[in-house]
mmCIF file of C-alpha atoms and ligand atoms in Angstrom:
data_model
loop_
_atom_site.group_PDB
_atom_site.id
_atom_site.type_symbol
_atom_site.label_atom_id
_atom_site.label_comp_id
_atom_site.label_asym_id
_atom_site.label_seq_id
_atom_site.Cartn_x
_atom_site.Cartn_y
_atom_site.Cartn_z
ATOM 1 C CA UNK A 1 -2.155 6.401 22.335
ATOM 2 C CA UNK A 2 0.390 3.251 22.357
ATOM 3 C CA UNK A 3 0.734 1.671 18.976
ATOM 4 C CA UNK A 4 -0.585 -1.319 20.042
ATOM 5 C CA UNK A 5 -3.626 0.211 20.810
ATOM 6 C CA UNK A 6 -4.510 1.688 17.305
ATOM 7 C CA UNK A 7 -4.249 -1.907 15.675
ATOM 8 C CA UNK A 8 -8.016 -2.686 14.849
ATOM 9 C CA UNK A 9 -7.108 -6.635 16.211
ATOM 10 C CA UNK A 10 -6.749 -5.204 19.318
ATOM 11 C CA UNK A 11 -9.964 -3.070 19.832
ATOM 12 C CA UNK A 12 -12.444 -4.264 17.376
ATOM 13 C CA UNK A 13 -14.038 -7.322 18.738
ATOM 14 C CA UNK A 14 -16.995 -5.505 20.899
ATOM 15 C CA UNK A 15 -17.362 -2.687 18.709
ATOM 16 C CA UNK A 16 -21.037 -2.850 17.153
ATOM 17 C CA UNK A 17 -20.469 0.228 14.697
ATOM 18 C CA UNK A 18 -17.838 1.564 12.803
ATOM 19 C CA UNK A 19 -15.912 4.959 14.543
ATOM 20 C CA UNK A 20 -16.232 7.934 12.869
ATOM 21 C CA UNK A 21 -12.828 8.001 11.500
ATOM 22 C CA UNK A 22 -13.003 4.799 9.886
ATOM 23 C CA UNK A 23 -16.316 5.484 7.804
ATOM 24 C CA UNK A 24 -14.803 6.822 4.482
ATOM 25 C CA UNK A 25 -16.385 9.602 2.294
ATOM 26 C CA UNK A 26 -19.535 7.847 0.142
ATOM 27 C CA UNK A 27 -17.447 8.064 -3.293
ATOM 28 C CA UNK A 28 -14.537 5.875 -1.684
ATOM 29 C CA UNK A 29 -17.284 3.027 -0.020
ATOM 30 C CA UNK A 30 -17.918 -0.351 -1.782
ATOM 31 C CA UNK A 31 -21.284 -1.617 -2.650
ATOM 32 C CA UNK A 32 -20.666 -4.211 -5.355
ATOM 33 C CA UNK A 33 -19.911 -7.814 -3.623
ATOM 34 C CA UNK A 34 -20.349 -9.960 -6.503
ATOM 35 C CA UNK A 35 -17.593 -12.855 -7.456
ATOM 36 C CA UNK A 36 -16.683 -13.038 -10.633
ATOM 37 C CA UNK A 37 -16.005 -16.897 -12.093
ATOM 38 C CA UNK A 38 -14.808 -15.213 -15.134
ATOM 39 C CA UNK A 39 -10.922 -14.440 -13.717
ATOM 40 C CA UNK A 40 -8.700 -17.126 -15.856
ATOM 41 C CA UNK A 41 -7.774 -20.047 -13.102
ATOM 42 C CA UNK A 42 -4.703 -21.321 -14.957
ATOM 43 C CA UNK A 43 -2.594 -24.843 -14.677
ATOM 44 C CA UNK A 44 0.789 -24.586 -13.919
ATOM 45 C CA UNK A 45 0.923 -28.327 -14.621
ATOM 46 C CA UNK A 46 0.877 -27.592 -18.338
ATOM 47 C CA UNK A 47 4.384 -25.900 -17.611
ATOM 48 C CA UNK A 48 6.569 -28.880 -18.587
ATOM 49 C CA UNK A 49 4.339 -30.718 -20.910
ATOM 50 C CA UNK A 50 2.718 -30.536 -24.738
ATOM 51 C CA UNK A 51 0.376 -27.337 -23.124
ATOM 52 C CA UNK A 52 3.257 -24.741 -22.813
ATOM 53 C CA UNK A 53 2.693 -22.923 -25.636
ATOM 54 C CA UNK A 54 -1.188 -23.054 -24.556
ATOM 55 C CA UNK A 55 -0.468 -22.063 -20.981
ATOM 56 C CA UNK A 56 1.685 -19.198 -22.397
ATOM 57 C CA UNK A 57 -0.868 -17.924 -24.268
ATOM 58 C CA UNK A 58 -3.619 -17.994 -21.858
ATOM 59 C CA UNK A 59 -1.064 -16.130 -18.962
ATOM 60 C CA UNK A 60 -0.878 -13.450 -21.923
ATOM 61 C CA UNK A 61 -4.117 -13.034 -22.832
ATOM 62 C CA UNK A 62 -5.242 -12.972 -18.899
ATOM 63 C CA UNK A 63 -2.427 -9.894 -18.797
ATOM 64 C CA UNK A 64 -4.247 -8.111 -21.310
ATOM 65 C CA UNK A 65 -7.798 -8.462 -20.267
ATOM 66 C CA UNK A 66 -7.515 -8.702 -16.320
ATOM 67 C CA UNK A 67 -4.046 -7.764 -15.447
ATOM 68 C CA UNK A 68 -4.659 -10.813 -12.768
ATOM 69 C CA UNK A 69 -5.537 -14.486 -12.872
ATOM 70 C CA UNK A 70 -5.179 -17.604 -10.177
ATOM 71 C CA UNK A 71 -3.109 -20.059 -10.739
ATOM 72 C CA UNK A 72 -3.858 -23.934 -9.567
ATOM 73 C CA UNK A 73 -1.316 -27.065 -9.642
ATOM 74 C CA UNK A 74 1.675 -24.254 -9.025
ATOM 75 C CA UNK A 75 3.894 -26.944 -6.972
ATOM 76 C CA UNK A 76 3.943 -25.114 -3.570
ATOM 77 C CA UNK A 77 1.978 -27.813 -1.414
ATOM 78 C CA UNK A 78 -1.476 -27.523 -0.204
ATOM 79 C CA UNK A 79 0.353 -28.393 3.501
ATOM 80 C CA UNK A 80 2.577 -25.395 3.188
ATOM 81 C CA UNK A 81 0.274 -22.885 2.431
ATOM 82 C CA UNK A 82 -2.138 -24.263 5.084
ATOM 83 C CA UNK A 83 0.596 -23.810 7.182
ATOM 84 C CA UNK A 84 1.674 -20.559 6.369
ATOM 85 C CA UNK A 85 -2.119 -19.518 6.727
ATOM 86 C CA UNK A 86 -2.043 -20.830 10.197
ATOM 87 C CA UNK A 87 1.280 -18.943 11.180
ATOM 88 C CA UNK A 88 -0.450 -15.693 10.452
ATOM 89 C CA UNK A 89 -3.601 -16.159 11.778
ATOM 90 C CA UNK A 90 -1.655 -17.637 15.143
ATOM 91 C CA UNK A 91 0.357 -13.901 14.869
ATOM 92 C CA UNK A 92 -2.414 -11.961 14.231
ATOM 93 C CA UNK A 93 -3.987 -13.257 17.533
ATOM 94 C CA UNK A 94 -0.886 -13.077 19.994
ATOM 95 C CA UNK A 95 -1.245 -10.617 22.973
ATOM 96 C CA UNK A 96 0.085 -7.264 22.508
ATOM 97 C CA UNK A 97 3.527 -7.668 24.395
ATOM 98 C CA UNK A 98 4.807 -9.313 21.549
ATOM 99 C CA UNK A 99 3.595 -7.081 19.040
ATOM 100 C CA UNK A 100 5.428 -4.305 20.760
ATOM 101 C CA UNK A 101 8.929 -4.674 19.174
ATOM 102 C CA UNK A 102 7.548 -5.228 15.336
ATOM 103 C CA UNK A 103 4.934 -1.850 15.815
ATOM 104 C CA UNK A 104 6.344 1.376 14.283
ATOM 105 C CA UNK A 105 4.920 4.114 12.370
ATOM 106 C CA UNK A 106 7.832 5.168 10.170
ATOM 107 C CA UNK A 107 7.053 3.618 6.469
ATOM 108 C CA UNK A 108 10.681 3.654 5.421
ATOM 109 C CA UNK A 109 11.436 1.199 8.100
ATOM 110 C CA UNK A 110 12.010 -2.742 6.364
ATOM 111 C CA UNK A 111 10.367 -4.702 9.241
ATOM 112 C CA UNK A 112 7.379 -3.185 10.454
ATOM 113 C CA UNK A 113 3.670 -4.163 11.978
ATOM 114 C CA UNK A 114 1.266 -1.156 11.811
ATOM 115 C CA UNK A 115 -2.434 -0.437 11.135
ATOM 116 C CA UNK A 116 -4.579 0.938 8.240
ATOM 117 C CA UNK A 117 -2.316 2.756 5.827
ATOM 118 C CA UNK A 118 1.138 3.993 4.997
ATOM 119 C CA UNK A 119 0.732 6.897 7.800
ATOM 120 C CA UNK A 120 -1.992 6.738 10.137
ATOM 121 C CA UNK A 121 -0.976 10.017 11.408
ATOM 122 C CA UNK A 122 -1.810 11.798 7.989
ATOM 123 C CA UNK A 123 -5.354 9.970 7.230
ATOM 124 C CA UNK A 124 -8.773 11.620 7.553
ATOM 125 C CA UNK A 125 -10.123 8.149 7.238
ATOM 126 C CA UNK A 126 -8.558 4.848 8.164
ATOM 127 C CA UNK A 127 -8.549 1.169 6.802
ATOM 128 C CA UNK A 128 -10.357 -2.054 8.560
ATOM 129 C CA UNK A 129 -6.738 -2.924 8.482
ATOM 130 C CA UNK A 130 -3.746 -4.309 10.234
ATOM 131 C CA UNK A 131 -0.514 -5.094 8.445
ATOM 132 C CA UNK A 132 3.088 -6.725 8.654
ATOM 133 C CA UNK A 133 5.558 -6.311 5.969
ATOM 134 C CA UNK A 134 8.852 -7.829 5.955
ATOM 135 C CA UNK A 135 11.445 -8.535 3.458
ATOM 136 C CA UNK A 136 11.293 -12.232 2.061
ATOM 137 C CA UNK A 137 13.814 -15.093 1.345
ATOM 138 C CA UNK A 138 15.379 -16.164 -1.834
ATOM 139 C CA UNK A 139 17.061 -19.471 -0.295
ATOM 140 C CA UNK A 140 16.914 -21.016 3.226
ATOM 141 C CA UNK A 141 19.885 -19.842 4.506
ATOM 142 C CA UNK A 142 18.800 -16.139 3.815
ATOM 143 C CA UNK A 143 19.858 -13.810 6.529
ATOM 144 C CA UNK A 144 16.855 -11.550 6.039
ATOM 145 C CA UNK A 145 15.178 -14.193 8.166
ATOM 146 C CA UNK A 146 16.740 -12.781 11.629
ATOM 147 C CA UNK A 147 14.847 -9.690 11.072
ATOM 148 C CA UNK A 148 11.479 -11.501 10.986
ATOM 149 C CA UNK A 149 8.562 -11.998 14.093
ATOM 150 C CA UNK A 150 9.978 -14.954 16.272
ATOM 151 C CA UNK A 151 6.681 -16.030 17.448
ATOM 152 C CA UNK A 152 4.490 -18.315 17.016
ATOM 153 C CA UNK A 153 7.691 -20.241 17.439
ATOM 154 C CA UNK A 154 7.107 -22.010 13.768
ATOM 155 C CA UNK A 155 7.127 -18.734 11.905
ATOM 156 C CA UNK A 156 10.596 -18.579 10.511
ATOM 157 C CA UNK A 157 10.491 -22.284 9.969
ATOM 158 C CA UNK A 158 7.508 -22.630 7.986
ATOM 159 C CA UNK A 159 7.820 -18.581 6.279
ATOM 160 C CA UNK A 160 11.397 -19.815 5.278
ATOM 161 C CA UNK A 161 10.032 -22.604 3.799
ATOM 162 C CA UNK A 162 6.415 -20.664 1.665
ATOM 163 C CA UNK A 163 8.755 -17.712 0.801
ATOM 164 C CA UNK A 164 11.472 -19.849 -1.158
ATOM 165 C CA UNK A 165 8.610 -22.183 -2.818
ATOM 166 C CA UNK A 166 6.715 -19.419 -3.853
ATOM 167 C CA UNK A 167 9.662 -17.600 -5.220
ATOM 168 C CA UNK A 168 10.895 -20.548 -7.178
ATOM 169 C CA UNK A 169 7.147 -20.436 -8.184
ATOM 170 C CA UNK A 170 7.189 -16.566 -8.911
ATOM 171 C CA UNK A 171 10.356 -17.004 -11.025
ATOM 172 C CA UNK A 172 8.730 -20.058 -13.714
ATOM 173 C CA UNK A 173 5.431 -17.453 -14.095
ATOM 174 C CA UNK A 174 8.014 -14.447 -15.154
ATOM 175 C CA UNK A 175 9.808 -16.753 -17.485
ATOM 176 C CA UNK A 176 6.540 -18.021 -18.827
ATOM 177 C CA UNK A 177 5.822 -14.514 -19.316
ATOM 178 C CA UNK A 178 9.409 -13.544 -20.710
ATOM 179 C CA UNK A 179 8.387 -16.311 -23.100
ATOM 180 C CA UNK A 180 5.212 -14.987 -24.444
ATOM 181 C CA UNK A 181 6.311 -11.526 -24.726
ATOM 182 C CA UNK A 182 9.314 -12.356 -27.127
ATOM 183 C CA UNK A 183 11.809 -11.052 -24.208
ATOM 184 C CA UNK A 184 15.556 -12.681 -23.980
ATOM 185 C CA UNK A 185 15.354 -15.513 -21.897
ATOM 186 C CA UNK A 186 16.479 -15.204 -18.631
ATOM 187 C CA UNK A 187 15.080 -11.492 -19.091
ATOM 188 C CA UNK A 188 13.610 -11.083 -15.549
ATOM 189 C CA UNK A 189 15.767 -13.743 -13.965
ATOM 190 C CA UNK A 190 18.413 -11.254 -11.836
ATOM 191 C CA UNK A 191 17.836 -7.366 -10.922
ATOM 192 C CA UNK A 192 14.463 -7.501 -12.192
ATOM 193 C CA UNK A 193 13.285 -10.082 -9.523
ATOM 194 C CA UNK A 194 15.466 -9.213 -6.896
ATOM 195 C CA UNK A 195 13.781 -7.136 -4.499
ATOM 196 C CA UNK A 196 11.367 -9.367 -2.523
ATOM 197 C CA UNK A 197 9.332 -8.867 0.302
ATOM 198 C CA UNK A 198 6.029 -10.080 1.680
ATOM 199 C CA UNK A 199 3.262 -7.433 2.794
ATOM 200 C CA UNK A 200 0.185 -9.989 5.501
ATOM 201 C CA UNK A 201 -3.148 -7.982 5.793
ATOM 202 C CA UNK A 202 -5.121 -9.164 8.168
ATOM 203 C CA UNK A 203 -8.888 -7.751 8.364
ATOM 204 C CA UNK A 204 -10.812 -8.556 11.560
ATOM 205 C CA UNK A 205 -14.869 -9.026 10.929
ATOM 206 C CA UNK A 206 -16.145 -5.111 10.331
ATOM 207 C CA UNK A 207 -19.609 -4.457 12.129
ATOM 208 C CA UNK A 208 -20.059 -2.190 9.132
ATOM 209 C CA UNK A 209 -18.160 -3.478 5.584
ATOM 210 C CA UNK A 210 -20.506 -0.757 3.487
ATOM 211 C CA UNK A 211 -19.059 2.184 5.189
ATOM 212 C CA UNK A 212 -15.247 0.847 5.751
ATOM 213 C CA UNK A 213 -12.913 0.526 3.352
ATOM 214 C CA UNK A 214 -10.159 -2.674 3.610
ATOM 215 C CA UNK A 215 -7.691 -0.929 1.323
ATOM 216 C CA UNK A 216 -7.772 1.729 -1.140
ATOM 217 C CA UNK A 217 -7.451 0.979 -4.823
ATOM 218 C CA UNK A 218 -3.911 1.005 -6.019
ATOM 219 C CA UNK A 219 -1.819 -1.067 -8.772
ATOM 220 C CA UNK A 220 1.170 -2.396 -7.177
ATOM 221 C CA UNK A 221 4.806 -1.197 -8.028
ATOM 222 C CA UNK A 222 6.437 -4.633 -8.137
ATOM 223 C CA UNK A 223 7.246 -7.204 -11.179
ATOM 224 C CA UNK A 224 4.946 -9.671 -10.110
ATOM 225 C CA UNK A 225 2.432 -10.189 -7.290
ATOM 226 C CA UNK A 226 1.462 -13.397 -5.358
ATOM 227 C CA UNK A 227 -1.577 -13.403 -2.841
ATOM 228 C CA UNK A 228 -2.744 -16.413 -1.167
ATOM 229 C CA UNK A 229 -6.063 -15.738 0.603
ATOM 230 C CA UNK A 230 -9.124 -17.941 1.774
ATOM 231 C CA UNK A 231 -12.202 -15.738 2.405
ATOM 232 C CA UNK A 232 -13.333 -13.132 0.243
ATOM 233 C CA UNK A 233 -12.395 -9.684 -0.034
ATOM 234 C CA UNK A 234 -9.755 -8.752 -3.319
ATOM 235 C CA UNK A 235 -11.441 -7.333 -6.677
ATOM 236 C CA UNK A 236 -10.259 -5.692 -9.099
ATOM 237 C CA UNK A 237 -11.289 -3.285 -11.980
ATOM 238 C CA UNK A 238 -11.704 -4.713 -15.261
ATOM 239 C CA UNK A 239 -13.124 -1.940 -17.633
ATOM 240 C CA UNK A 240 -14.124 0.281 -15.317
ATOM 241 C CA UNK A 241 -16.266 -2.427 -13.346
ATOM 242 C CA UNK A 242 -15.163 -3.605 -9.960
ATOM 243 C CA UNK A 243 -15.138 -7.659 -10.152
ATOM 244 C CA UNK A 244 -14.417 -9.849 -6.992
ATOM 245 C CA UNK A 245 -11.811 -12.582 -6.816
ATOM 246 C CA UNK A 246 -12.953 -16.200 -5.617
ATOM 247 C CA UNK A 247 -11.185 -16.965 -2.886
ATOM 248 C CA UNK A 248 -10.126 -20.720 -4.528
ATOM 249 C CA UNK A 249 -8.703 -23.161 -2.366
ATOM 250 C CA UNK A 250 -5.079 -23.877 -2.752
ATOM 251 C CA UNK A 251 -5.115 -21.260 -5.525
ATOM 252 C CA UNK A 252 -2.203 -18.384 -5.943
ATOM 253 C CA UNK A 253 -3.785 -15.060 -7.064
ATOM 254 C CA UNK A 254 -1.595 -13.414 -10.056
ATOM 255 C CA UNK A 255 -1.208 -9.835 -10.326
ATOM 256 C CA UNK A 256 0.595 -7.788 -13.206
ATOM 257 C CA UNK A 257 2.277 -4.408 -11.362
ATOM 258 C CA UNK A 258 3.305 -1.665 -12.863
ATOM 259 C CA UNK A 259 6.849 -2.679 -14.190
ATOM 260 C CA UNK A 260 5.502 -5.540 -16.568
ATOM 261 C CA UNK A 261 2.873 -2.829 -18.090
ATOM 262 C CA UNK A 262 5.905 -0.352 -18.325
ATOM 263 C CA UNK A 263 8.370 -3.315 -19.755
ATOM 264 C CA UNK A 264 5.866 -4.338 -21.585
ATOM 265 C CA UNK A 265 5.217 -1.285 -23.316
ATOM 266 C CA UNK A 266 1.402 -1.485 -22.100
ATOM 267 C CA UNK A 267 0.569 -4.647 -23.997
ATOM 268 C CA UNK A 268 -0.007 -5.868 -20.532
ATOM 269 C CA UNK A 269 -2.160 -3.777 -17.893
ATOM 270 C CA UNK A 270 -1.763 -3.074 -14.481
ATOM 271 C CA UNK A 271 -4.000 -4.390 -12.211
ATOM 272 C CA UNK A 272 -5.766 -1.965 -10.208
ATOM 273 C CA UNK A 273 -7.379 -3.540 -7.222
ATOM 274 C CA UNK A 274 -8.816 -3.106 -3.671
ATOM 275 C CA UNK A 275 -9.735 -5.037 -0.197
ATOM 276 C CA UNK A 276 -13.617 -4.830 1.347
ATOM 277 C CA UNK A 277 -14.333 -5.981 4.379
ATOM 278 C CA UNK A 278 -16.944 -8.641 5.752
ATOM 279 C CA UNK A 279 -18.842 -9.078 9.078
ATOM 280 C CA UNK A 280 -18.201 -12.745 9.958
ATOM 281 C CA UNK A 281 -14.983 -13.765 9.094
ATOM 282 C CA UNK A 282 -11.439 -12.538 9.385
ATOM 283 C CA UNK A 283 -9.721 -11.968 6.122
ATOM 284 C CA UNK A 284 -5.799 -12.075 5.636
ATOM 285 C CA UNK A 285 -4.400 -11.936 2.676
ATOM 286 C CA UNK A 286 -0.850 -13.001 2.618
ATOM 287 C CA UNK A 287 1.145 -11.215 -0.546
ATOM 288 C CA UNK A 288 4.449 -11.800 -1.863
ATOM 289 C CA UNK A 289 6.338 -10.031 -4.268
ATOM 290 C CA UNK A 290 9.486 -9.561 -6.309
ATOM 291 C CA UNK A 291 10.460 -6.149 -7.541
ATOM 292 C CA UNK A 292 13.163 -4.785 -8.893
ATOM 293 C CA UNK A 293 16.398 -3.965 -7.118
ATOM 294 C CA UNK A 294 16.702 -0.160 -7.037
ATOM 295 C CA UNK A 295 19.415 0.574 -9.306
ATOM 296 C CA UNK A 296 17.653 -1.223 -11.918
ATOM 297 C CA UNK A 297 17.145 0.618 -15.038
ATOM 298 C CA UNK A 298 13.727 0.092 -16.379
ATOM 299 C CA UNK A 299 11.669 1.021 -19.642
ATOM 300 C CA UNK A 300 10.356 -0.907 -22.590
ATOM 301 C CA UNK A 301 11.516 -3.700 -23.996
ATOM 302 C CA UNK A 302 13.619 -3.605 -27.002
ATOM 303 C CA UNK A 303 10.898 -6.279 -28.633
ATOM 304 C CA UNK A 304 7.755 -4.186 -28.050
ATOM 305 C CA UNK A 305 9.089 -1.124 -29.420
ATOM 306 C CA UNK A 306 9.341 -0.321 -33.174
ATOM 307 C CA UNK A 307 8.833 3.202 -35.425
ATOM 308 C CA UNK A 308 5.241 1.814 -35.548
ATOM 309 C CA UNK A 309 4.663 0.802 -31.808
ATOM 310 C CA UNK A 310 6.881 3.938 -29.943
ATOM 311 C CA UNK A 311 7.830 3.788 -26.337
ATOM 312 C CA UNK A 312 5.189 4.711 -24.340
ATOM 313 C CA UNK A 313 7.182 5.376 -21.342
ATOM 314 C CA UNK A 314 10.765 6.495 -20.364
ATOM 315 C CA UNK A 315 13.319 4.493 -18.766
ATOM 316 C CA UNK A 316 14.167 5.491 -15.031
ATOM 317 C CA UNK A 317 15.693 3.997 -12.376
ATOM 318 C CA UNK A 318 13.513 1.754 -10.398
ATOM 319 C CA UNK A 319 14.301 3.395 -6.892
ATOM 320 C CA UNK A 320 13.018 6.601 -8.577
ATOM 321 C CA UNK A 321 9.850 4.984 -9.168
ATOM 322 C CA UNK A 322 9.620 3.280 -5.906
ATOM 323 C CA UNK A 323 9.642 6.904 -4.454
ATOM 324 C CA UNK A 324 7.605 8.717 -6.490
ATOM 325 C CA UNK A 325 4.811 5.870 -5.583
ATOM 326 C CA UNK A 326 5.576 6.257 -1.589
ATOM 327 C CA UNK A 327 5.559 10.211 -1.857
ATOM 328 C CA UNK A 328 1.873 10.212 -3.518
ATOM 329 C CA UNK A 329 0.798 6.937 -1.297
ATOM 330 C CA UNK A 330 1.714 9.066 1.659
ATOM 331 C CA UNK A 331 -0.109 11.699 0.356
ATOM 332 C CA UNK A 332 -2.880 10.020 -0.532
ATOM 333 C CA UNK A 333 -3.246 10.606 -3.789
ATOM 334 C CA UNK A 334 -1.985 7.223 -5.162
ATOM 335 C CA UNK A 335 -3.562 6.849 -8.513
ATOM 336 C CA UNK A 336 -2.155 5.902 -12.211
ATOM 337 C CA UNK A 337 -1.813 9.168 -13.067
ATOM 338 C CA UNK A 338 -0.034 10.117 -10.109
ATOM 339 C CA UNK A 339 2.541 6.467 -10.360
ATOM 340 C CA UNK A 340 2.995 6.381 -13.970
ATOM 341 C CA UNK A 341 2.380 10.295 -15.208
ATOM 342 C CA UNK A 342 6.085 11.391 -14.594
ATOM 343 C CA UNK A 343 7.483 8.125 -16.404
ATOM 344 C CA UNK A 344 4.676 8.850 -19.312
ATOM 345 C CA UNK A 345 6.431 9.796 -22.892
HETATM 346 C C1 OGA B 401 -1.581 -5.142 -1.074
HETATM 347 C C2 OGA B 401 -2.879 -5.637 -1.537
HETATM 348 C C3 OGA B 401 -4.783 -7.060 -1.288
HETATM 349 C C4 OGA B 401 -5.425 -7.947 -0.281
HETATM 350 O O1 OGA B 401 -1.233 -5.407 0.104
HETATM 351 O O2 OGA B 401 -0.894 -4.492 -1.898
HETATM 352 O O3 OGA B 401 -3.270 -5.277 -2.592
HETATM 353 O O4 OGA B 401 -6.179 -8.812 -0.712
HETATM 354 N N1 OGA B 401 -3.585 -6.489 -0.770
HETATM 355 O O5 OGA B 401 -5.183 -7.774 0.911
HETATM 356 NI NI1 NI B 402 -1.745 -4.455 -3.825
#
């Protein structure tokens, strides 16, 4: 079958039940839809003013407990991220011809539009899922930005524009963090931060959202996570217990990845999370990220290690890491144990 073919966009609109192969095994379904009001919404505002210290302290303690929280007042405009929302659902819905060019299946490949998971090929069961990735911008006159989708015609304009705001907006939550955690300042500021990308999900309406499965749990590799969305869909795990994220308006979700648990020698956690699916409304979650270039070399901080407080994990290089996640993900056996056991001490 064409590529084009196998994106659910593309065939899901008159299907009234979910195909075999997309109805996962009962212990990977989702039954608990409940929003949670409880994940910290914080105020970037505070940032300049008398409520650092506060604002600090809350971005910590929201690391510890949830490993996520949203973030309000975070200076990219209501307009821009309005806009960017409209750019993807406008690319989401253009005809297959000029999807053609961005489809492939091979996961190595930087620019790349494909359906449910890393390798539809190797999955008993797929996701209610379509996805581009792309690397992102840093600065407007990136050249990353001739590698992107061309249509709609505004993309590159306005995804210029979101990816440098919320990367300036990316950097002030890492050195917030920095801050808190007693790091050097400036400690995330260069290699750390330097691998960006952006990852859009879109999820059409699913005639069956208790049988499919949006995406799998997973914690994400990066330094620091960024999802806009406006309908419902993320949760995450919070001591053991799947909670649901409000879709706020305007509102940045926060996630802590893997290499701030690992830097911070697990004083901050991971956030595990996952996608469900609903039957009315299209869901796309647009996610950007900065990660670590790959020769970084990564392992606890200095600060949060000490004869009483020993290193938890070792200290690799971060494009050893990166693989070791995209070996298990493609294997599909993604799991903490799996991401973090070889790096474990
Ligand atoms: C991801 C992810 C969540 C979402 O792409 O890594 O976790 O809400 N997406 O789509
Ligand atoms: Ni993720």
């Amino acid at each position: 079958m064409a590529q084009s073919d196998l994106l659910v966009s593309s065939w899901c609109k008159n299907v009234k039940s979910l195909p075999a192969d997309y109805i996962m095994p009962p212990e990977k379904r989702t039954t608990d839809f409940s929003v949670s009001k409880d994940i910290p919404v914080l105020d970037l505002g505070q940032e300049a003013g008398r409520g650092r210290s506060a604002l600090i302290q809350q971005i910590i303690k929201a690391g510890e407990e949830f490993g996520a929280f949203q973030v309000i007042n975070h200076g990219v405009s209501d307009d821009l991220m309005h806009e960017a929302m409209r750019v993807y659902e406008e690319f989401f819905s253009l005809p297959v011809d000029d999807h053609e060019s961005l489809l492939s299946d091979d996961f190595y490949k930087s620019v790349r539009l494909y359906t449910s998971g890393y390798n539809y090929a190797n999955e008993d069961h797929h996701l209610w899922k379509d996805t581009l990735k792309h690397p992102a911008c840093a600065h407007p006159q990136d050249e990353v930005v001739q590698g992107w989708p061309d249509k709609p015609e505004r993309y590159r304009e306005i995804i210029t524009k979101y990816s440098v705001e919320v990367r300036k907006m990316s950097v002030r939550i890492l050195d917030l963090i920095c801050e808190g955690l007693g790091l050097e300042e400036g400690f995330f500021r260069g290699e750390l931060s330097q691998g960006i990308g952006m990852v859009i999900n879109n999820y059409p309406p699913c005639p069956e959202p208790s049988l499919a499965m949006g995406i799998h749990a997973h914690c994400d590799p990066y330094t620091l996570t960024v999802i806009q969305q406006q309908v419902y869909g993320l949760q995450i795990k919070k001591s053991g217990k799947w909670i649901g994220v409000d879709p706020l308006p305007n509102a940045f979700v926060i996630m802590i990845p893997y290499q701030l648990q690992i830097i911070s020698n697990g004083k901050l956690s991971s956030c595990e999370h996952r996608g469900v699916t609903n039957t009315s409304e299209a869901r796309i979650s647009v996610v950007t990220f900065c990660g670590p270039s790959k020769e970084s070399v990564i392992g606890p901080a200095k600060e949060h290690v000490s004869a009483s407080n020993p290193p938890q994990f070792k200290t690799y290089k971060y494009l050893d890491f990166q693989m070791n996640y995209l070996y298990h993900l493609s294997k599909k056996n993604l799991c903490n144990e799996t991401a973090l056991g070889p790096y474990l001490l």
